[in-house]
XYZ file of C-alpha atoms in Angstrom:
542
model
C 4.248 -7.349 46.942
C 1.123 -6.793 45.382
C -0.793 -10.405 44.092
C -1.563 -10.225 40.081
C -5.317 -11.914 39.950
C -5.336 -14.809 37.991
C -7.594 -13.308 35.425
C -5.387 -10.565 34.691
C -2.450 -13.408 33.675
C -5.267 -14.996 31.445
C -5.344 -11.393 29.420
C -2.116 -11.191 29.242
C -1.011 -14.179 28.066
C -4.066 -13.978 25.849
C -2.769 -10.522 24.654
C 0.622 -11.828 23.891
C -0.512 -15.041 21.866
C -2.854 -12.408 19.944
C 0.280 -9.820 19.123
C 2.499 -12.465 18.581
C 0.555 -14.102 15.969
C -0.815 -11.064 14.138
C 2.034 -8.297 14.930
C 5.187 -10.199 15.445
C 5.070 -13.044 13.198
C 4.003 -11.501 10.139
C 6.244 -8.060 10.422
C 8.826 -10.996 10.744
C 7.632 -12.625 7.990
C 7.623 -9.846 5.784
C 11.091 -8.154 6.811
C 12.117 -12.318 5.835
C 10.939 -12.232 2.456
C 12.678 -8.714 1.817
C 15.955 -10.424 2.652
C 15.544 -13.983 1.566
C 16.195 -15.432 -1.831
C 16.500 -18.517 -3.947
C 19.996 -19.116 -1.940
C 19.145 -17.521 1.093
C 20.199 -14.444 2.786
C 20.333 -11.769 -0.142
C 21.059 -7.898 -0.748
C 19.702 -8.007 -4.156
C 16.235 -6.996 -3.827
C 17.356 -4.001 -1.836
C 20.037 -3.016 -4.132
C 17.456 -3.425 -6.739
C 14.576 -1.306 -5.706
C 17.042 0.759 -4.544
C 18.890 1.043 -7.654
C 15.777 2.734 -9.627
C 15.029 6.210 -9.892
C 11.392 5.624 -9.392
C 11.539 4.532 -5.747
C 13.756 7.953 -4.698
C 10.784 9.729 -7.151
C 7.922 8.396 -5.040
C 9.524 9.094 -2.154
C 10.225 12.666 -2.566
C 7.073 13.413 -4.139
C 5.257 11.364 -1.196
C 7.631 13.479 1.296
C 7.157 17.102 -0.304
C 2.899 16.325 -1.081
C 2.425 15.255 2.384
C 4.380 18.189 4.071
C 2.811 20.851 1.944
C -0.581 19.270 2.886
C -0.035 18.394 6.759
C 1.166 22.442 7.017
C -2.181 23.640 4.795
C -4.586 21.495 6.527
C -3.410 22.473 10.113
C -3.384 25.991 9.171
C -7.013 25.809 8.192
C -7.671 23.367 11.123
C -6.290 26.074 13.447
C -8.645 28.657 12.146
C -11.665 26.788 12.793
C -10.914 25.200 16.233
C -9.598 29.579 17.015
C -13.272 30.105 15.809
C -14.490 27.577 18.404
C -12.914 28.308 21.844
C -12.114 32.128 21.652
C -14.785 33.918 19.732
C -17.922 34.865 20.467
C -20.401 32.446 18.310
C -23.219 30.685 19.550
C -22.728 27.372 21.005
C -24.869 26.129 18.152
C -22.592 27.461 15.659
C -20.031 25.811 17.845
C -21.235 22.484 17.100
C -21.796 22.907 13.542
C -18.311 24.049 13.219
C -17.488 20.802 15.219
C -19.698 18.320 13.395
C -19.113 19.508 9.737
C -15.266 19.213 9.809
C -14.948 15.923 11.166
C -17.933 15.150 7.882
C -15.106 13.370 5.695
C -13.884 10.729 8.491
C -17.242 9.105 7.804
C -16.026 8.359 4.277
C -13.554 5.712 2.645
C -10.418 7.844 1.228
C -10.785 6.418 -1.690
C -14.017 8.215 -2.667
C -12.495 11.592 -2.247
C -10.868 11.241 -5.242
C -13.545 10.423 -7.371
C -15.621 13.113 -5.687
C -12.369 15.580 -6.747
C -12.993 14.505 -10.609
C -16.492 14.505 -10.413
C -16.429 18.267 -9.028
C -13.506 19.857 -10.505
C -13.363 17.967 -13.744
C -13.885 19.209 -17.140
C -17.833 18.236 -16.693
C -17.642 18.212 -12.914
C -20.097 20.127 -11.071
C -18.618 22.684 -9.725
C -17.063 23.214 -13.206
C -20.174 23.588 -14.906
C -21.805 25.698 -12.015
C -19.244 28.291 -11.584
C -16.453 28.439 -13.663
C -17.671 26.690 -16.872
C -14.244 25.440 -17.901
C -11.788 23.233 -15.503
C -9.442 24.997 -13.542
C -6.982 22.868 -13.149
C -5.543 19.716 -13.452
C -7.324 16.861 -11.250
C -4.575 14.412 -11.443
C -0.881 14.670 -9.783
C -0.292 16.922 -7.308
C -3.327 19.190 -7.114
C -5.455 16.453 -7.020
C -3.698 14.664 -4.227
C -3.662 18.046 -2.812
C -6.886 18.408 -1.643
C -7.886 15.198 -1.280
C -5.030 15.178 1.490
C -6.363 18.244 3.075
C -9.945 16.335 3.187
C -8.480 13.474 4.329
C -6.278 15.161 7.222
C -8.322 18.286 8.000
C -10.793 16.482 10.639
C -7.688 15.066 12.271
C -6.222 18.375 12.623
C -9.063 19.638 13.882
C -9.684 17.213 16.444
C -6.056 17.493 17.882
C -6.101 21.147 18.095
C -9.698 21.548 19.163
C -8.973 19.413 22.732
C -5.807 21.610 22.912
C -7.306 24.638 22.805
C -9.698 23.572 25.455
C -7.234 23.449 27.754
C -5.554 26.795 27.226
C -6.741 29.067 30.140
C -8.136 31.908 28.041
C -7.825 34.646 31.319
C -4.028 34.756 30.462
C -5.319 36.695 27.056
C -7.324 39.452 29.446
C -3.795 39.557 31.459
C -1.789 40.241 28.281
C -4.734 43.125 27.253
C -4.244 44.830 30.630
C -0.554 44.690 30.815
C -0.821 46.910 27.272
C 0.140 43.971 25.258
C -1.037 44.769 21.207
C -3.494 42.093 20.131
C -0.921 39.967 17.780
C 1.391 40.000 20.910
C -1.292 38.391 23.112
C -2.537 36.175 20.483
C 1.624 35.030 20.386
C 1.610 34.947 23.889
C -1.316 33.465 25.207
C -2.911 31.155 22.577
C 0.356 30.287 19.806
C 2.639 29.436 22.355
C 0.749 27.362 24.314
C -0.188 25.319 21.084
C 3.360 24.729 19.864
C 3.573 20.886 21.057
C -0.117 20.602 19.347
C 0.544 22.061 16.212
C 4.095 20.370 15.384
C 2.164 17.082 16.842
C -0.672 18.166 14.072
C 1.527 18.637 11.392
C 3.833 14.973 11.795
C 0.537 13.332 12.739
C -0.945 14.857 9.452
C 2.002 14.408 7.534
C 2.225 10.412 8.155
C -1.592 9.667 7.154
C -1.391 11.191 4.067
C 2.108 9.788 3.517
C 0.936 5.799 3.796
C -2.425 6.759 2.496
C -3.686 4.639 -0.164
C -6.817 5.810 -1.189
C -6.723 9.071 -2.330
C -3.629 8.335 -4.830
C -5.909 5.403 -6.286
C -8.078 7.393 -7.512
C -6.092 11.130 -8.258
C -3.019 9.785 -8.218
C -2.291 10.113 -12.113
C 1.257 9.786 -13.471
C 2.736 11.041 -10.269
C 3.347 8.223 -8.221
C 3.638 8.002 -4.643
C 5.270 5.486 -2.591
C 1.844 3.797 -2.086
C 0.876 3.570 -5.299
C 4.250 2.113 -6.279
C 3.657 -0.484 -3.594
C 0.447 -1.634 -4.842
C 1.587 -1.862 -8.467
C 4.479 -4.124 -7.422
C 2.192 -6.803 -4.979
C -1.050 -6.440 -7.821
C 0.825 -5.324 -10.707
C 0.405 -7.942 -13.892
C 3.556 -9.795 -12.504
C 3.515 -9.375 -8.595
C 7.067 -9.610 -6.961
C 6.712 -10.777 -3.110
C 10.235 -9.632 -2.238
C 10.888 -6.360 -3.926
C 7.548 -5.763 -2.456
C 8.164 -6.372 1.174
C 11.626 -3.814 0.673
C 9.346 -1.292 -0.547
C 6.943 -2.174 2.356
C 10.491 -1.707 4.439
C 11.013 1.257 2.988
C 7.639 2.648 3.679
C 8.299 2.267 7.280
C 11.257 4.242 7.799
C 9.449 7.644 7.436
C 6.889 6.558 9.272
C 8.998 5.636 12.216
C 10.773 8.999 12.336
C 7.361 10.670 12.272
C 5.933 9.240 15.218
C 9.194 9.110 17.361
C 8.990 13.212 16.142
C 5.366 13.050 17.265
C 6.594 11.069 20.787
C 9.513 13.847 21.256
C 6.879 16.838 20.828
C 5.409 15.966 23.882
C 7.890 17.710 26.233
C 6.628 20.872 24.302
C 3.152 20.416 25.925
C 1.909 23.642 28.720
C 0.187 22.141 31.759
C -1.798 24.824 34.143
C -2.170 23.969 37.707
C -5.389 25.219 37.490
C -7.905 26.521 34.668
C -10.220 29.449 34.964
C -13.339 29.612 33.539
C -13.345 32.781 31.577
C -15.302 34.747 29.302
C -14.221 35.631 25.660
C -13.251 39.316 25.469
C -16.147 41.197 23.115
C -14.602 41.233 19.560
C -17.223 41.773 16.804
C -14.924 42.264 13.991
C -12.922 39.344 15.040
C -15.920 37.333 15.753
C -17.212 37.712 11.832
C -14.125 37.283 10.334
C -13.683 34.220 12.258
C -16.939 32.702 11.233
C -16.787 34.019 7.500
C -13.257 32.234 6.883
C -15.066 28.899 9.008
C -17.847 28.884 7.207
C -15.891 29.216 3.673
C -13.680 26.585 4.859
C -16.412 24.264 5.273
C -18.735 25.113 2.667
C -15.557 24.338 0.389
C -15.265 21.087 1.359
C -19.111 20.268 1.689
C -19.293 21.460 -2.229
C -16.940 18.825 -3.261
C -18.764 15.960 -1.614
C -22.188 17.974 -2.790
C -21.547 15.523 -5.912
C -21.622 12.132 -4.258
C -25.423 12.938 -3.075
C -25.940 14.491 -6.910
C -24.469 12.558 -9.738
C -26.097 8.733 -8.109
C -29.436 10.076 -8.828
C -28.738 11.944 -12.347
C -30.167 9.872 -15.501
C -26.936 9.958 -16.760
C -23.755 12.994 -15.747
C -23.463 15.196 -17.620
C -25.374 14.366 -21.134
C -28.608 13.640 -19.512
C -29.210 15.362 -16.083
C -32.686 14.672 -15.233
C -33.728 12.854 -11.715
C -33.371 9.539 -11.840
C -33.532 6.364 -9.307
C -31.756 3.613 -11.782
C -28.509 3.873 -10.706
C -29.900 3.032 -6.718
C -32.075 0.346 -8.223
C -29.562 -0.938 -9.806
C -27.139 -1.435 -6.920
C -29.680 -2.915 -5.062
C -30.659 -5.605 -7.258
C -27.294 -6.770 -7.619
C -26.513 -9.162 -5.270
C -23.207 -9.269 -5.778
C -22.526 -5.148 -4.424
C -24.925 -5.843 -1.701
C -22.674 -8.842 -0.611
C -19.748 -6.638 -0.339
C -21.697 -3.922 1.997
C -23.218 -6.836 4.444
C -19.433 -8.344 4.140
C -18.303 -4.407 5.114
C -20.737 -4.218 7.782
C -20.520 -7.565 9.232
C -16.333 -6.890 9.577
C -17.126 -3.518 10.896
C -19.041 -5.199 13.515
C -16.739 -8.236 14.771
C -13.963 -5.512 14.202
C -15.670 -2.945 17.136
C -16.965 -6.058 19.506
C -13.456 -7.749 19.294
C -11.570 -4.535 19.190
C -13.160 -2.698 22.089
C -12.873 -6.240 24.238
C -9.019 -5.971 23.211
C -8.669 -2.674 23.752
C -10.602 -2.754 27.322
C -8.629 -6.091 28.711
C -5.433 -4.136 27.447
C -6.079 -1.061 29.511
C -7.179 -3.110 32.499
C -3.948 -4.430 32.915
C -1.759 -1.161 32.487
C -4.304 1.252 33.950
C -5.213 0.211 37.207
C -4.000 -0.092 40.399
C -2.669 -3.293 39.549
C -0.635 -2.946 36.578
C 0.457 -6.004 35.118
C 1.946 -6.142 31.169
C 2.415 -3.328 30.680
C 6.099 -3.984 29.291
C 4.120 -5.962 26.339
C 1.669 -3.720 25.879
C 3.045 -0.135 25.709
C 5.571 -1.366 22.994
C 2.816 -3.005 20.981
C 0.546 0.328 21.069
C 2.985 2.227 20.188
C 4.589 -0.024 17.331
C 0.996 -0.651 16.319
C 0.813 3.425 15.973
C 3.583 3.715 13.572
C 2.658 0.826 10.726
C 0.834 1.867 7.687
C -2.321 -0.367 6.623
C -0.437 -1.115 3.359
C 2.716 -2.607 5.263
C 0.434 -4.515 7.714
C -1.584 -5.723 4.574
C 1.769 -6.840 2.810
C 2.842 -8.533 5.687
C -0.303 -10.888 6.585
C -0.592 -11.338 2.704
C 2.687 -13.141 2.873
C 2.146 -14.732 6.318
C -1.104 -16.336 5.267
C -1.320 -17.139 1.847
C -2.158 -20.830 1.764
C -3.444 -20.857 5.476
C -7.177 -21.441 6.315
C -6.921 -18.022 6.903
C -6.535 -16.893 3.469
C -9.052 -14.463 1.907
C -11.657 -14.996 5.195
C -13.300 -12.079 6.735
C -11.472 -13.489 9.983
C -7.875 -12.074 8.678
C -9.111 -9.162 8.048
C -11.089 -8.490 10.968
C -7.574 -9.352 12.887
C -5.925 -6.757 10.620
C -8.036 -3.934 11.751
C -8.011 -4.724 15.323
C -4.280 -4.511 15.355
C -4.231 -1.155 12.536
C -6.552 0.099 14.683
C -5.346 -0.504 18.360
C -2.950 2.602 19.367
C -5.992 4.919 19.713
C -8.621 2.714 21.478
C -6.822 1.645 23.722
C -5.131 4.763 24.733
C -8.769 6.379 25.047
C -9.835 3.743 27.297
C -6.640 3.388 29.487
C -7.167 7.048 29.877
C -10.461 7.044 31.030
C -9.490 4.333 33.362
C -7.030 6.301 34.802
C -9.209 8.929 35.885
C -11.330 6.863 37.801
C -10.962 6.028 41.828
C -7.818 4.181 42.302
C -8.992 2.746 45.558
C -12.338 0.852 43.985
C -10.116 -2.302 44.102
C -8.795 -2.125 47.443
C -12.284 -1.503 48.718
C -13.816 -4.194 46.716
C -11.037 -6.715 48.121
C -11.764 -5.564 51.861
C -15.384 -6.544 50.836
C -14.123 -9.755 49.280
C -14.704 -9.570 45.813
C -13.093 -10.570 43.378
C -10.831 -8.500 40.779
C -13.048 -9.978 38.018
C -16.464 -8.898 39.951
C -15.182 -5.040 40.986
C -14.363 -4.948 36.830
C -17.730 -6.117 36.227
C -19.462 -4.697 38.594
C -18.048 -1.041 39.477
C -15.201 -0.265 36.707
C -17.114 -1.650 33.667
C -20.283 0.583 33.959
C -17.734 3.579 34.685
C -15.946 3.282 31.402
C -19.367 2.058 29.096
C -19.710 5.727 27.689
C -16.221 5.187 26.779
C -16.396 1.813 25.633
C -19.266 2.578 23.124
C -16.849 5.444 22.160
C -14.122 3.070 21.550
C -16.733 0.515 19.858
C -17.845 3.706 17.095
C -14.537 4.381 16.717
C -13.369 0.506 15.545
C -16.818 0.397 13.757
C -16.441 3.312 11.725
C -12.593 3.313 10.520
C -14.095 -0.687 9.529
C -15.869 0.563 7.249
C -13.803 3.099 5.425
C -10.328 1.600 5.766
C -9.159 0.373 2.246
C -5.395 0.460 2.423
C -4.206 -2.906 4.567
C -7.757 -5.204 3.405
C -7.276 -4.191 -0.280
C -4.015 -7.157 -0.325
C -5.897 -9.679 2.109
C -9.715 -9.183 0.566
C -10.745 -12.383 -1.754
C -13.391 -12.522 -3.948
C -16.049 -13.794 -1.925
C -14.932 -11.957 1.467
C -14.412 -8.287 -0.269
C -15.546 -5.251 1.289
C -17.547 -1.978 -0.010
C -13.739 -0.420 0.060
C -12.002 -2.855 -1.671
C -15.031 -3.381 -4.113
C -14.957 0.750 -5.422
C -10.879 0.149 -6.140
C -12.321 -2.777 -8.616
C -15.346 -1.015 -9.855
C -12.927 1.915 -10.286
C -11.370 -0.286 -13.610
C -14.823 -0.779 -15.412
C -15.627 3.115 -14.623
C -18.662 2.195 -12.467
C -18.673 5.986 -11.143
C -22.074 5.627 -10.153
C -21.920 2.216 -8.236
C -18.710 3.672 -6.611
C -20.542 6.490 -5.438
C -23.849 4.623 -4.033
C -21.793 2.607 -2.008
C -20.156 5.623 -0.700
C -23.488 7.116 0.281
C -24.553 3.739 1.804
C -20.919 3.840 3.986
C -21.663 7.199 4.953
C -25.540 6.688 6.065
C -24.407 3.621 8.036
C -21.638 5.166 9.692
C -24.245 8.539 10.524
C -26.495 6.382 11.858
C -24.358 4.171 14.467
C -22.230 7.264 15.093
C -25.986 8.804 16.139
C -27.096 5.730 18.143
C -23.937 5.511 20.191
C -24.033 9.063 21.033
C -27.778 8.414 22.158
C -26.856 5.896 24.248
C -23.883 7.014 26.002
C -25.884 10.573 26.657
C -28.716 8.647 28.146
C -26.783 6.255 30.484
C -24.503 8.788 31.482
C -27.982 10.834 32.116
C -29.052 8.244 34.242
C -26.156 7.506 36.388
C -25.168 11.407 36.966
C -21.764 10.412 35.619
């Protein structure tokens, strides 16, 4: 029987106080409140809610948006990671292609809409410098529209572009020689390999834009959305705790069947026992149709965040369009918008140290040879992975109103680290996994300790990892709006929560500062951690 170190119980009883009082307790909470009433155990909120045609409206129209988008955005996701790993383009065009579609993640959701108006609207730019009269409609569904696709394309992308990786490309020479047409070996040797990715794509897609916040906020119009209609019932003029918490409920459901559909799609996965290295077969018409529809695909969605770099330093859009630096002097001399970006960036930063130590001591105890909690752990990763922000923001906003707690920059660095868990730790348990299993048997014959062979050989193994993990909970601090927009108080508000009040007064160019100031910081540590993690793994050989 193998002997559990003593610091490994510390983490996880450590972990389980942690989930307990930020997972359990407030999901308990919540689903309490949604039942509870002035004579205890009640029906009527749920028969309530449930009773108005609004809630079955947002729900359909959050169901049928988010499909049509998750299925548009994967399409065009598909195209550019094809473009990537079988045509012939030049590894530099490779990692534009790469760099450019994954743009948007560095930006709060919430400024995609405004970027939408501020392009397509009746004075947007792209308006006056094409078209010269609006095209469409901004608000409702075409508005949500793309900002969904913006939101979910670098997603896509991501998930299909490590696919595709994968896919041993000689199978496509195979189908050529055999006399297969081109369409049949495309079918054959790249589609049906990607089935598990792209249905994973789609339901992965389909459940960020359905408990997305943001983009609604801003483009959301009269056509509500089950987000929206949660956020007018906790922040409305008369907020209602309970028949918020059933709509919070409610919100879950789809959610749930989404990522037990994204679980089940695993089986659908293709494993090779081995992958040759093989070159592209010459294809110059494919090759520059390829790269034309890329580079349209990106230059479309560079031109509508073209604005957010324009209209800030613009005298005043559209009357008076002459280069001016007011608008940035202005924002900088008010203390009270520079507050909320130090409050952003000092949350971002607690969030990445405290989330990548989480993340790390997690995957230390299922990952290794010694695998200890990993009944606790697996559950809460994977329930952690299927909670919306704006369900996990109800549910500590009615756990820890009237705590010390309340409104602190503490609660909500505790809501990101458990909104943002699933993927960190699964990245780091991963990498853990593919390192030497026997380090710790060796290191024991030597007599260390388990806490010195983690410090001493495992820990410098997974740092390029780690400062992965640590961009990863710095940058998604920095943009996430939908959970800290219910827990945010006046004094401990963040650049997200800040545009979503500035949005009221019509502070377009403050909103839109701040969004260039997220965006430079998040550029800038995303660049530093890179450096770093290329230069240490330079200088170990790793």
């Amino acid at each position: 029987m193998k002997t559990v170190p003593p610091q490994q119980k510390v983490i996880f009883i450590a972990s389980g106080i942690f989930f307990t009082l930020f997972l359990i307790i407030p999901l308990c909470v919540m689903m309490t409140n949604s039942f509870s009433g002035q004579q205890g155990f009640t029906l009527i909120y749920f028969m309530d809610i449930l009773g108005h045609k609004a809630i079955y409206e947002a729900l359909w129209n959050s169901v049928w948006i988010s499909l049509t988008s998750a299925l548009l955005a994967t399409l065009l996701a598909f195209v550019l990671a094809y473009t990537v790993h079988f045509t012939n383009i030049s590894d530099t065009s490779r990692r534009i292609i790469r760099t450019l579609t994954v743009f948007p993640m560095l930006l709060p959701t919430i400024t995609y809409g405004f970027a939408i108006i501020y392009s397509f609207g009746r004075e947007g730019l792209i308006t006056r410098l094409f078209f010269g009269h609006q095209l469409f409609n901004i608000y409702g569904f075409n508005g949500l529209l793309i900002g969904y696709i913006l939101y979910i394309l670098p997603v896509s992308f991501l998930l299909l572009d490590t696919a595709m990786y994968y896919i041993d490309k000689s199978y496509l020479i195979v189908c050529r020689v055999m006399g297969d047409s081109p369409f049949r070996a495309f079918k054959t040797s790249v589609l049906r390999p990607l089935y598990g990715a792209l249905a994973s794509s789609v339901i992965q897609c389909f459940f960020l834009c359905f408990t997305d916040f943001g983009i609604p906020a801003s483009v959301g119009g009269r056509t509500n959305v089950i987000a929206s209609l949660l956020y007018n019932q906790m922040i409305g003029s008369v907020p209602d705790f309970h028949r918020g918490a059933v709509i919070a409920f409610v919100m879950l459901i789809p959610s749930a069947i989404s990522i037990a559909f994204l679980i089940s799609m695993k089986k659908y996965n293709i494993r090779y026992n081995k992958i040759n290295e093989s070159e592209i077969m010459k294809g110059p018409v494919r090759d520059r149709i390829c790269a034309g529809i890329s580079s349209v695909i990106l230059l479309c969605v560079l031109s509508i965040f073209a604005v957010i770099f324009f209209v800030p330093f613009v005298n005043e859009w559209p009357y008076k369009i002459e280069f001016s630096l007011l608008h940035l002097q202005s924002v900088f001399s008010d203390s009270g918008l520079l507050r909320v970006f130090k409050n952003s960036v000092l949350t971002s930063l607690f969030t990445a140290i405290i989330g990548t130590l989480i993340a790390y001591s997690c995957a230390l105890c299922t990952a290794r040879k010694i695998v200890f909690g990993e009944k606790l752990i697996e559950p809460v990763a994977q329930i952690t992975n299927t909670i919306p922000g704006m369900v996990l923001g109800i549910a500590y906003l009615l756990t820890f109103r009237g705590t010390p707690l309340q409104n602190t920059i503490a609660i909500i660095v505790c809501c990101n680290e458990i909104h943002f868990f699933s993927t960190p730790y699964t990245m780091v348990k991963n990498s853990l996994n593919k390192m030497n299993a026997s380090w710790e048997t060796t290191a024991t014959l030597l007599g260390d300790t388990w806490f010195k062979t983690v410090r001493r050989i495992i820990t410098p193994n997974a740092l390029p990892c780690l400062l992965e993990v640590f961009c990863y909970f710095f940058i998604n601090g920095m943009v996430t709006v939908s959970a800290v927009i219910f827990i945010a108080g006046a004094r401990t508000m963040v650049a997200t929560s800040k545009i979503k009040e500035l949005q009221y007064y019509g502070k377009f160019n403050d909103i839109f500062v701040l969004s260039v100031l997220i965006l430079l910081t998040n550029m800038i540590a995303k660049g530093v951690f890179i450096v770093i993690a290329r230069k240490y793994t330079m200088r170990r050989g790793i």
